[in-house]
Short mmCIF file of N, CA and C in Angstrom, two decimals:
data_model
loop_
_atom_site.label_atom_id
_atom_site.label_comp_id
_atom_site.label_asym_id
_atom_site.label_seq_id
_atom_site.Cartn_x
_atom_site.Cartn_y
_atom_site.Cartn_z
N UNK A 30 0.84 -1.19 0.00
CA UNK A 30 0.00 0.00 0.00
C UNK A 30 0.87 1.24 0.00
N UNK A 31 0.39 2.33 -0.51
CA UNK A 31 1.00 3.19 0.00
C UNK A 31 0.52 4.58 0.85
N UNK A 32 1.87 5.09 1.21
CA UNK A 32 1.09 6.38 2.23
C UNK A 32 0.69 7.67 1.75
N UNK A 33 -0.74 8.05 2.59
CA UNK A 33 -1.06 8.86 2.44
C UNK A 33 -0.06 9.92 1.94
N UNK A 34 -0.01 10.55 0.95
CA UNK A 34 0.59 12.32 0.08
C UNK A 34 1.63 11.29 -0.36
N UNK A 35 1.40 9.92 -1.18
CA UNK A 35 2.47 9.61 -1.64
C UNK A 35 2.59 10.27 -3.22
N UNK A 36 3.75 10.31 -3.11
CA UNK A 36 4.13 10.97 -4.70
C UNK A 36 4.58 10.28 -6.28
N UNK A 37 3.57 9.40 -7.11
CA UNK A 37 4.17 8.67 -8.34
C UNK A 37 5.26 8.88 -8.74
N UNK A 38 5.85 8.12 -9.05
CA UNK A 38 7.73 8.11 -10.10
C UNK A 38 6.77 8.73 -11.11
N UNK A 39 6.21 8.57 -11.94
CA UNK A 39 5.50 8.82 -13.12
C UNK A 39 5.13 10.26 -13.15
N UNK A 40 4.95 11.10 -12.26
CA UNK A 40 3.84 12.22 -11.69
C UNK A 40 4.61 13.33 -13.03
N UNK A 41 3.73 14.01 -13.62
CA UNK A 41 4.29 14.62 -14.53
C UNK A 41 5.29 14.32 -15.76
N UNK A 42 5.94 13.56 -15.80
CA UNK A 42 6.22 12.94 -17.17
C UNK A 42 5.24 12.56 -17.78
N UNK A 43 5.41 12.91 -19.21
CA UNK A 43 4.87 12.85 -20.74
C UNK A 43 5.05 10.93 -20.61
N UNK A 44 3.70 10.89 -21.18
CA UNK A 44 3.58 9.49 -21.72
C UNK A 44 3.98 9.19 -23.17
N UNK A 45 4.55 8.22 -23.53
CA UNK A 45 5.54 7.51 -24.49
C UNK A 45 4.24 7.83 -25.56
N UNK A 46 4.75 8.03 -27.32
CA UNK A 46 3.73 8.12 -28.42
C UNK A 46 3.02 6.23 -28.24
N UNK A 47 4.24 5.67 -28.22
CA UNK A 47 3.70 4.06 -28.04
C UNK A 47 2.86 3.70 -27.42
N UNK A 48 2.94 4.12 -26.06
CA UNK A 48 2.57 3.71 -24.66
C UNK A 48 0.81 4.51 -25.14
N UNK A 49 0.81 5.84 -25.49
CA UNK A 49 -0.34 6.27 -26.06
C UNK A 49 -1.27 5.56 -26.88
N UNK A 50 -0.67 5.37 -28.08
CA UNK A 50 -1.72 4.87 -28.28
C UNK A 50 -1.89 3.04 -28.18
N UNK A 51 -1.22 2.40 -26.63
CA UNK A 51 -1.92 1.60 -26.40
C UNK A 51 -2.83 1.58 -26.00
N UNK A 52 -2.97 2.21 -25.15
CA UNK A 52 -3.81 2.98 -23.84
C UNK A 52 -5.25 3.70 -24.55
N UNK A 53 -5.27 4.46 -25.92
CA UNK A 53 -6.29 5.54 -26.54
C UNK A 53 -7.73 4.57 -26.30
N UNK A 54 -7.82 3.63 -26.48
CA UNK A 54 -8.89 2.77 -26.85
C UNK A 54 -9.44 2.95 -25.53
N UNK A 55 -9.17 2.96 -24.90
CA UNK A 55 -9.99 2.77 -23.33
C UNK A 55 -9.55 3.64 -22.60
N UNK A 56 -9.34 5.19 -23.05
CA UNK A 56 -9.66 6.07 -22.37
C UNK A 56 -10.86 6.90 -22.44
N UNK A 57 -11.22 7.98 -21.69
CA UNK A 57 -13.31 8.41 -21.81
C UNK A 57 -12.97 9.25 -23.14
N UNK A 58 -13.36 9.48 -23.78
CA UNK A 58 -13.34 10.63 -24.72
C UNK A 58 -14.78 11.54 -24.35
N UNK A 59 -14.31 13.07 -24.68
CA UNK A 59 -14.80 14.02 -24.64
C UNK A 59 -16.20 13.88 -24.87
N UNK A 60 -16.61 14.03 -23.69
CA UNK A 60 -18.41 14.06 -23.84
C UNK A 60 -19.03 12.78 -23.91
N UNK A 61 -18.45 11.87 -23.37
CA UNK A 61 -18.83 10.35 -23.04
C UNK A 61 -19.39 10.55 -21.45
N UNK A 62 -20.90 9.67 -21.70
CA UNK A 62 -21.45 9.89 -20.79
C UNK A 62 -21.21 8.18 -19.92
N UNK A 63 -20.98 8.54 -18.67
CA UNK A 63 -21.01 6.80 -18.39
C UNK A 63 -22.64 5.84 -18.43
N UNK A 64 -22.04 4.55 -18.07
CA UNK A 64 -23.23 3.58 -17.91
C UNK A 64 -24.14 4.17 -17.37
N UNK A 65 -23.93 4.32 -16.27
CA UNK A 65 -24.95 4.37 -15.27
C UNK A 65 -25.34 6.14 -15.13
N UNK A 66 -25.42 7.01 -16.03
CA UNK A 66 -25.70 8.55 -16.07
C UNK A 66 -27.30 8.32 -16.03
N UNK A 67 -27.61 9.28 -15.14
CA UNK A 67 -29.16 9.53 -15.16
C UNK A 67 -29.64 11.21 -15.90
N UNK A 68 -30.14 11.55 -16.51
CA UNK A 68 -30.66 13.12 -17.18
C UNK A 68 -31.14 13.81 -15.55
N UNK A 69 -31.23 14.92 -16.08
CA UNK A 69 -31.92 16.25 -15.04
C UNK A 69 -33.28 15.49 -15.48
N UNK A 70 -33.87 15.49 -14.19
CA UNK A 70 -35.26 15.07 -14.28
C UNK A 70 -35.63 13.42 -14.11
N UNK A 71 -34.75 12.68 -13.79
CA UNK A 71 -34.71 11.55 -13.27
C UNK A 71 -35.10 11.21 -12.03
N UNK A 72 -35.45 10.22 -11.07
CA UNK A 72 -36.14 9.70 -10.18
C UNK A 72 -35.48 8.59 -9.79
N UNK A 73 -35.17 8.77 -8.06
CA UNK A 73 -34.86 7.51 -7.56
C UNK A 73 -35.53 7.65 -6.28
N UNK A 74 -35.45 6.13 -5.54
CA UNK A 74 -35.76 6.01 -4.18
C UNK A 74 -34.64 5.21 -3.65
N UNK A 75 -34.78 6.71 -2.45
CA UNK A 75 -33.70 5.76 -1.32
C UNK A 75 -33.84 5.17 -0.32
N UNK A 76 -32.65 4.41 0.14
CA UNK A 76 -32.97 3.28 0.95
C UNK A 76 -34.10 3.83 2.40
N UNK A 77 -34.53 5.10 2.50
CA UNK A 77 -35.35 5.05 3.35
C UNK A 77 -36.69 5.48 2.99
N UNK A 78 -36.99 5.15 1.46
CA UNK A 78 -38.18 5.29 0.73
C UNK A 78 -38.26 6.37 0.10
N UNK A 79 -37.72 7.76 0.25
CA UNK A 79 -38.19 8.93 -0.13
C UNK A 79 -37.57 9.35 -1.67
N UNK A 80 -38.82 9.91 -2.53
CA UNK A 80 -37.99 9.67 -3.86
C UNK A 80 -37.38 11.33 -3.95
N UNK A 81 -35.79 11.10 -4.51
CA UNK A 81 -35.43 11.96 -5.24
C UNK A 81 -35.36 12.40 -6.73
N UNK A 82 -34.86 14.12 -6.79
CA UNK A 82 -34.98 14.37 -8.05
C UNK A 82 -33.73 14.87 -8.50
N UNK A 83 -33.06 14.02 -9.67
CA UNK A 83 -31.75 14.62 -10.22
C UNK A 83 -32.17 16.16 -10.69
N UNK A 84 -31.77 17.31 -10.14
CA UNK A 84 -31.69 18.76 -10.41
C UNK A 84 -30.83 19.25 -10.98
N UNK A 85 -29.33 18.82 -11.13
CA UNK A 85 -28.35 19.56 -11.60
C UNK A 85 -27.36 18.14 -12.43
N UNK A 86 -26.44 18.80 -12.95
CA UNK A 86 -25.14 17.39 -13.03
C UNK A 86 -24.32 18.15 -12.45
N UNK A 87 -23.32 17.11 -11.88
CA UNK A 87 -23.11 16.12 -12.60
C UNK A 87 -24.15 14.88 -11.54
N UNK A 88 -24.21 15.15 -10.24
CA UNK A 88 -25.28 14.48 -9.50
C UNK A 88 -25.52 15.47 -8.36
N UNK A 89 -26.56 16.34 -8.85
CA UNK A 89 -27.52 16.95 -7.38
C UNK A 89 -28.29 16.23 -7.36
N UNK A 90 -29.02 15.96 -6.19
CA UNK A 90 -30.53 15.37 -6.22
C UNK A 90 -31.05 15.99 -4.81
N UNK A 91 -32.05 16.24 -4.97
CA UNK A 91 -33.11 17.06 -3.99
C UNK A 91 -34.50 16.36 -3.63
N UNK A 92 -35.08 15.91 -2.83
CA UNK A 92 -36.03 15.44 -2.58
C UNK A 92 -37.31 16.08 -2.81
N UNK A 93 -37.89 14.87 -3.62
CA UNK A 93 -39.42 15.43 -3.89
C UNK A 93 -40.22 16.42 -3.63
N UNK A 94 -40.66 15.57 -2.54
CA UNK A 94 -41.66 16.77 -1.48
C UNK A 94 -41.23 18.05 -1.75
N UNK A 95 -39.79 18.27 -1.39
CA UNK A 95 -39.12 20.01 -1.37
C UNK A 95 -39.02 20.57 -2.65
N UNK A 96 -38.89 19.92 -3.91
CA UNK A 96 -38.96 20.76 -5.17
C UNK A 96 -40.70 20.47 -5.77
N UNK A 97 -41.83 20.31 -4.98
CA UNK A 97 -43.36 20.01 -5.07
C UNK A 97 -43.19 21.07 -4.70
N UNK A 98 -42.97 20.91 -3.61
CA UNK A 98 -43.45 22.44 -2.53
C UNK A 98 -43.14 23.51 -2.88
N UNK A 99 -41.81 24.01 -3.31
CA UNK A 99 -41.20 24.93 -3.49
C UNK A 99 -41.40 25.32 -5.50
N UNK A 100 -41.98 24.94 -5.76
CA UNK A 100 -42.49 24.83 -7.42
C UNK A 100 -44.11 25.96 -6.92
N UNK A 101 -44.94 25.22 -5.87
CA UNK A 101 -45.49 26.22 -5.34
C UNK A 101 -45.53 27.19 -4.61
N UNK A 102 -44.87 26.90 -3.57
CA UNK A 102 -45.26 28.34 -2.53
C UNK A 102 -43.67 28.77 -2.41
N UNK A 103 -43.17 28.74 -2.89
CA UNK A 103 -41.49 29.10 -2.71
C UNK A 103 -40.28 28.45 -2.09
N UNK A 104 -39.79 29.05 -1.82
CA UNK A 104 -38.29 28.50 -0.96
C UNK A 104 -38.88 27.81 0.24
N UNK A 105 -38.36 27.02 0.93
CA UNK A 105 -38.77 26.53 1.84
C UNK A 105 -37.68 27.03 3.39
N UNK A 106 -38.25 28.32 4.48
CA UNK A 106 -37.40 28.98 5.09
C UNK A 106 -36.65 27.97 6.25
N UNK A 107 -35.62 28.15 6.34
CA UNK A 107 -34.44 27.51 7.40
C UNK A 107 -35.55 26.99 8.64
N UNK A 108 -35.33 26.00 9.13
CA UNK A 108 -35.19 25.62 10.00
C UNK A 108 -36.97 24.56 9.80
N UNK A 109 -37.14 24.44 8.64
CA UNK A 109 -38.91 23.82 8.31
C UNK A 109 -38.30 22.71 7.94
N UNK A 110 -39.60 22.20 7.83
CA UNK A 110 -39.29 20.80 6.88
C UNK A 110 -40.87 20.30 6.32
N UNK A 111 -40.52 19.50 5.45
CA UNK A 111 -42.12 19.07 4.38
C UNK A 111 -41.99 17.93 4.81
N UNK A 112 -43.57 17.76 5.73
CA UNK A 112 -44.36 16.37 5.98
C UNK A 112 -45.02 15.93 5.12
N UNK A 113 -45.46 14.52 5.50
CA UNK A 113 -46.23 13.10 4.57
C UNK A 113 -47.24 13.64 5.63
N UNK A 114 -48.84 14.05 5.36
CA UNK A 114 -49.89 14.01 5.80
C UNK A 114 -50.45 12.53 6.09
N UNK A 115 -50.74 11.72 5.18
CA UNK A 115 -50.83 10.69 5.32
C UNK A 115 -49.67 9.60 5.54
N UNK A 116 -47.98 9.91 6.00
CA UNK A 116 -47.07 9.12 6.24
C UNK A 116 -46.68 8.31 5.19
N UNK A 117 -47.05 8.56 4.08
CA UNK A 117 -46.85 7.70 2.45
C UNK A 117 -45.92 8.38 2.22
N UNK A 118 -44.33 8.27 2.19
CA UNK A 118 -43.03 9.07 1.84
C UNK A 118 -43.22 8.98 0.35
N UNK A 119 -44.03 8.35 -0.20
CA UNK A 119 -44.23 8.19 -1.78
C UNK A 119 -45.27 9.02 -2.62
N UNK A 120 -46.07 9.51 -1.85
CA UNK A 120 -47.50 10.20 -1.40
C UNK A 120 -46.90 11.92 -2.19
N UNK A 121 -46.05 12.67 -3.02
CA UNK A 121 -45.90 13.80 -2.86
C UNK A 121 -46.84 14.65 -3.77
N UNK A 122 -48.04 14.64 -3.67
CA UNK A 122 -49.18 15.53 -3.90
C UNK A 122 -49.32 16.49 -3.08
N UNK A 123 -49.50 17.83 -3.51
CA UNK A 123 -49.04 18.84 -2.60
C UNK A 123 -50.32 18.60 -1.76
N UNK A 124 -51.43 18.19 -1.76
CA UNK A 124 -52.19 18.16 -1.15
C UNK A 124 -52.22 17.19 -0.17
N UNK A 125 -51.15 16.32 -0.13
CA UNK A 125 -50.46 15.75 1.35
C UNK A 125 -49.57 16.02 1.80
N UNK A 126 -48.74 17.56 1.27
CA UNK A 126 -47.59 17.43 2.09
C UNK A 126 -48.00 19.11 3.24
N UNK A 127 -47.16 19.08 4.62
CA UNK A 127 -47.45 20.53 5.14
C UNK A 127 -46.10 20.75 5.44
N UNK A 128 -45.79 22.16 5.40
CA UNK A 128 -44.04 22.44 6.17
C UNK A 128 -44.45 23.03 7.32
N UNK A 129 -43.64 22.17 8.56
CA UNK A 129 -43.64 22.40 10.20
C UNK A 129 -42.02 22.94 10.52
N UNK A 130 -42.24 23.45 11.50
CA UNK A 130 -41.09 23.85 12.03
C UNK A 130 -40.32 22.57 12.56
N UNK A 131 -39.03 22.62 12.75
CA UNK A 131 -38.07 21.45 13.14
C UNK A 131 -38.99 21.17 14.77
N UNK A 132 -39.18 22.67 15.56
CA UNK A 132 -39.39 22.28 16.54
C UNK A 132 -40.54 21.41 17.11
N UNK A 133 -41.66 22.35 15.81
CA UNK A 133 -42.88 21.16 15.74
C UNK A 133 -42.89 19.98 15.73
N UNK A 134 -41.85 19.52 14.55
CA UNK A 134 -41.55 17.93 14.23
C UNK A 134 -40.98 17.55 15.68
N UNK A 135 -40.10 18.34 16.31
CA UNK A 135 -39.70 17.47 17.95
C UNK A 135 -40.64 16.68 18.27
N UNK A 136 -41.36 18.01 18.94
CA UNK A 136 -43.12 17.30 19.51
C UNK A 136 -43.99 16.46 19.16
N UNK A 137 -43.91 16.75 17.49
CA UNK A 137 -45.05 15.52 17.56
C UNK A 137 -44.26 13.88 17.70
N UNK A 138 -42.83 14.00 17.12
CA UNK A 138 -42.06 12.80 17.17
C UNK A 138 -42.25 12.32 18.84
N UNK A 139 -41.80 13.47 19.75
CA UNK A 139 -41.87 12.75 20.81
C UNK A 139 -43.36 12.07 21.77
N UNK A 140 -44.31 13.23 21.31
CA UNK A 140 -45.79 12.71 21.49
C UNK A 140 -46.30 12.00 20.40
N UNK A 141 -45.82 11.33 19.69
CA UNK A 141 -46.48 10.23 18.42
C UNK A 141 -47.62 10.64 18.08
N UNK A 142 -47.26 12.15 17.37
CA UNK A 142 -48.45 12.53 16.58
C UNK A 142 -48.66 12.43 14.98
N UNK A 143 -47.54 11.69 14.69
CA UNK A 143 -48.07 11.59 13.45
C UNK A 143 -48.80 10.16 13.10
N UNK A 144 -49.41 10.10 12.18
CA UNK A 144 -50.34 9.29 12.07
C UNK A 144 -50.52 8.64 10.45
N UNK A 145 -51.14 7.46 10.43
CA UNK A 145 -51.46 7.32 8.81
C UNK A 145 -52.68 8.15 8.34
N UNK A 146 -53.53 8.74 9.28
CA UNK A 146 -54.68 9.55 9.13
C UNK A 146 -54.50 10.64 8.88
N UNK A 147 -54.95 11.82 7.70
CA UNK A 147 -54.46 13.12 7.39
C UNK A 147 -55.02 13.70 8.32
N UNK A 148 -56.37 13.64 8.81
CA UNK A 148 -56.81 14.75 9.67
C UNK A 148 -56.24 14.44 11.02
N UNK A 149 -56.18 13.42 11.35
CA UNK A 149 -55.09 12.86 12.79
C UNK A 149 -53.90 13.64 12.88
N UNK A 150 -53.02 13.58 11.78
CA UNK A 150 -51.55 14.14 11.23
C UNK A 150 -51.94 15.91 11.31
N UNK A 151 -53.17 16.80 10.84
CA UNK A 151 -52.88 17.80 10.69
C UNK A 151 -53.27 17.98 11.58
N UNK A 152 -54.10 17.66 12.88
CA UNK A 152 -54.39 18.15 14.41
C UNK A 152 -53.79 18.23 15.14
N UNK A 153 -52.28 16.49 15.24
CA UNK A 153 -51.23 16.67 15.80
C UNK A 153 -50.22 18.12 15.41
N UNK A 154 -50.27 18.39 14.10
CA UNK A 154 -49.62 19.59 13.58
C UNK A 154 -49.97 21.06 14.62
N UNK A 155 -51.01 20.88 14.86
CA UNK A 155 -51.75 22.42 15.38
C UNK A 155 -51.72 21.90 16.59
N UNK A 156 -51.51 20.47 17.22
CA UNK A 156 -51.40 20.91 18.96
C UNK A 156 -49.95 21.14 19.23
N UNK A 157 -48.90 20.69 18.45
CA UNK A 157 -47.53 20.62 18.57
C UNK A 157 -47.17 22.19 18.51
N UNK A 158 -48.39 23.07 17.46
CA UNK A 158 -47.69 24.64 17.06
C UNK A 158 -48.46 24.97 18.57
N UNK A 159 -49.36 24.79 19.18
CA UNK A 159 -50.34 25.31 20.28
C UNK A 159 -49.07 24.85 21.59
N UNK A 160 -48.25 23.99 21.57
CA UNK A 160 -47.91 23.53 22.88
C UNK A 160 -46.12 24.53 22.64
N UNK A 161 -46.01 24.79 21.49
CA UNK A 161 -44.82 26.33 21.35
C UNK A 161 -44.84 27.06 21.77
N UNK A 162 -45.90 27.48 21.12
CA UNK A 162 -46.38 28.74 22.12
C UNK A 162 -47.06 29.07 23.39
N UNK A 163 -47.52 27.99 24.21
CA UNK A 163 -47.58 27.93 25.37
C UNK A 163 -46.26 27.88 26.18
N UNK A 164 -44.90 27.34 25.46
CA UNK A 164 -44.01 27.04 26.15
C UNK A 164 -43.18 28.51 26.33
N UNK A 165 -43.65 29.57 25.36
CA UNK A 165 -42.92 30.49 24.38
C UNK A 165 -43.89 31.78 25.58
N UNK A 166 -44.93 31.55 26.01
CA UNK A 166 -45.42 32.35 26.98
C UNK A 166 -44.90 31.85 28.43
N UNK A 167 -44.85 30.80 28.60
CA UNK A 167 -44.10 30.19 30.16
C UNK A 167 -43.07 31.15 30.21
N UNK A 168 -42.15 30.49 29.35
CA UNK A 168 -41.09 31.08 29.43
C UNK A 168 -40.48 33.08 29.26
N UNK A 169 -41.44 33.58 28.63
CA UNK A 169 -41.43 34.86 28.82
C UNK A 169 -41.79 35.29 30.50
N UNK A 170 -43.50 34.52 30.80
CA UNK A 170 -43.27 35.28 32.23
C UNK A 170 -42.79 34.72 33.39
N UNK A 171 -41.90 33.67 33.21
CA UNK A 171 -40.72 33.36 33.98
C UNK A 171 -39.70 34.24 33.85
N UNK A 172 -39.19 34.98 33.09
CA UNK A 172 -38.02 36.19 32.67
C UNK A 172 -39.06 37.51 33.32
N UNK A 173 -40.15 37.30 33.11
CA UNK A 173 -41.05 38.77 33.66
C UNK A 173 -40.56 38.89 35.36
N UNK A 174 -41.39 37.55 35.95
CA UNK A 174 -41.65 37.46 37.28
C UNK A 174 -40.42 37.40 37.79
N UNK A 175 -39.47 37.25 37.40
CA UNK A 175 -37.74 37.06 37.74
C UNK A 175 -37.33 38.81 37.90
N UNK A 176 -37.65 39.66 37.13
CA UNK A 176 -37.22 41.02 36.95
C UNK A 176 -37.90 41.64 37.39
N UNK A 177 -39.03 41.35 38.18
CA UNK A 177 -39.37 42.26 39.23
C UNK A 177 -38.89 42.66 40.17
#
């Protein structure tokens, strides 16, 4: 093996005209796409179900849900994320997906509010935003009652 920042005998020397064109046949030529190239606009699923979308080359890929969503209502702002209403990671009809805050997603993860039921899933949504802002008033007049 060799070590890490090792340096080739070869490194910068010109290859032989001979040695060239043994070698020409099975090198990539210009604008050879490999086997396995997928186009902008391609589709996969990954190993934890959710399908992506090739967006750029040579390989971006961006998940569904977020270029659904963001095709409609825009950018999707820091710190959100796009739910499965009905928990179908395959499901990306904008009319099952909602964007919650990370902190929302805490809550309902830790109170098991999400559900295979959409209206189950969007109630847990609104008690998780209702139990924020209860926490978001505690905590203000705890800083109140402290500074008196």
């Amino acid at each position: 093996r060799f070590e890490k920042g090792h340096i080739p005998a070869n490194k910068g020397k010109p290859m032989s005209a001979e040695t060239y064109k043994k070698v020409e046949a099975t090198m990539f030529k210009k604008g050879h796409k490999p086997k396995g190239y997928r186009p902008i606009g391609s589709e996969r699923i990954t190993k934890d179900g959710y399908i992506e979308v090739k967006i750029k080359d040579p390989n971006k890929w961006k998940l569904k849900q977020r270029t659904v969503w963001e095709n409609i209502y825009g950018p999707i702002p820091k710190g959100h994320i796009i739910i499965f209403l009905d928990s179908n990671k395959q499901n990306c009809d904008i009319t099952n997906l909602k964007m919650i805050s990370r902190a929302e997603a805490l809550i309902m993860n830790k109170q098991n509010l999400f559900s295979d039921d959409v209206e189950l899933t969007k109630a847990g949504a609104s008690l998780a935003c209702y139990q924020i802002k209860i926490n978001e008033l505690k905590k203000n007049n705890k800083k109140r009652d402290g500074n008196e």
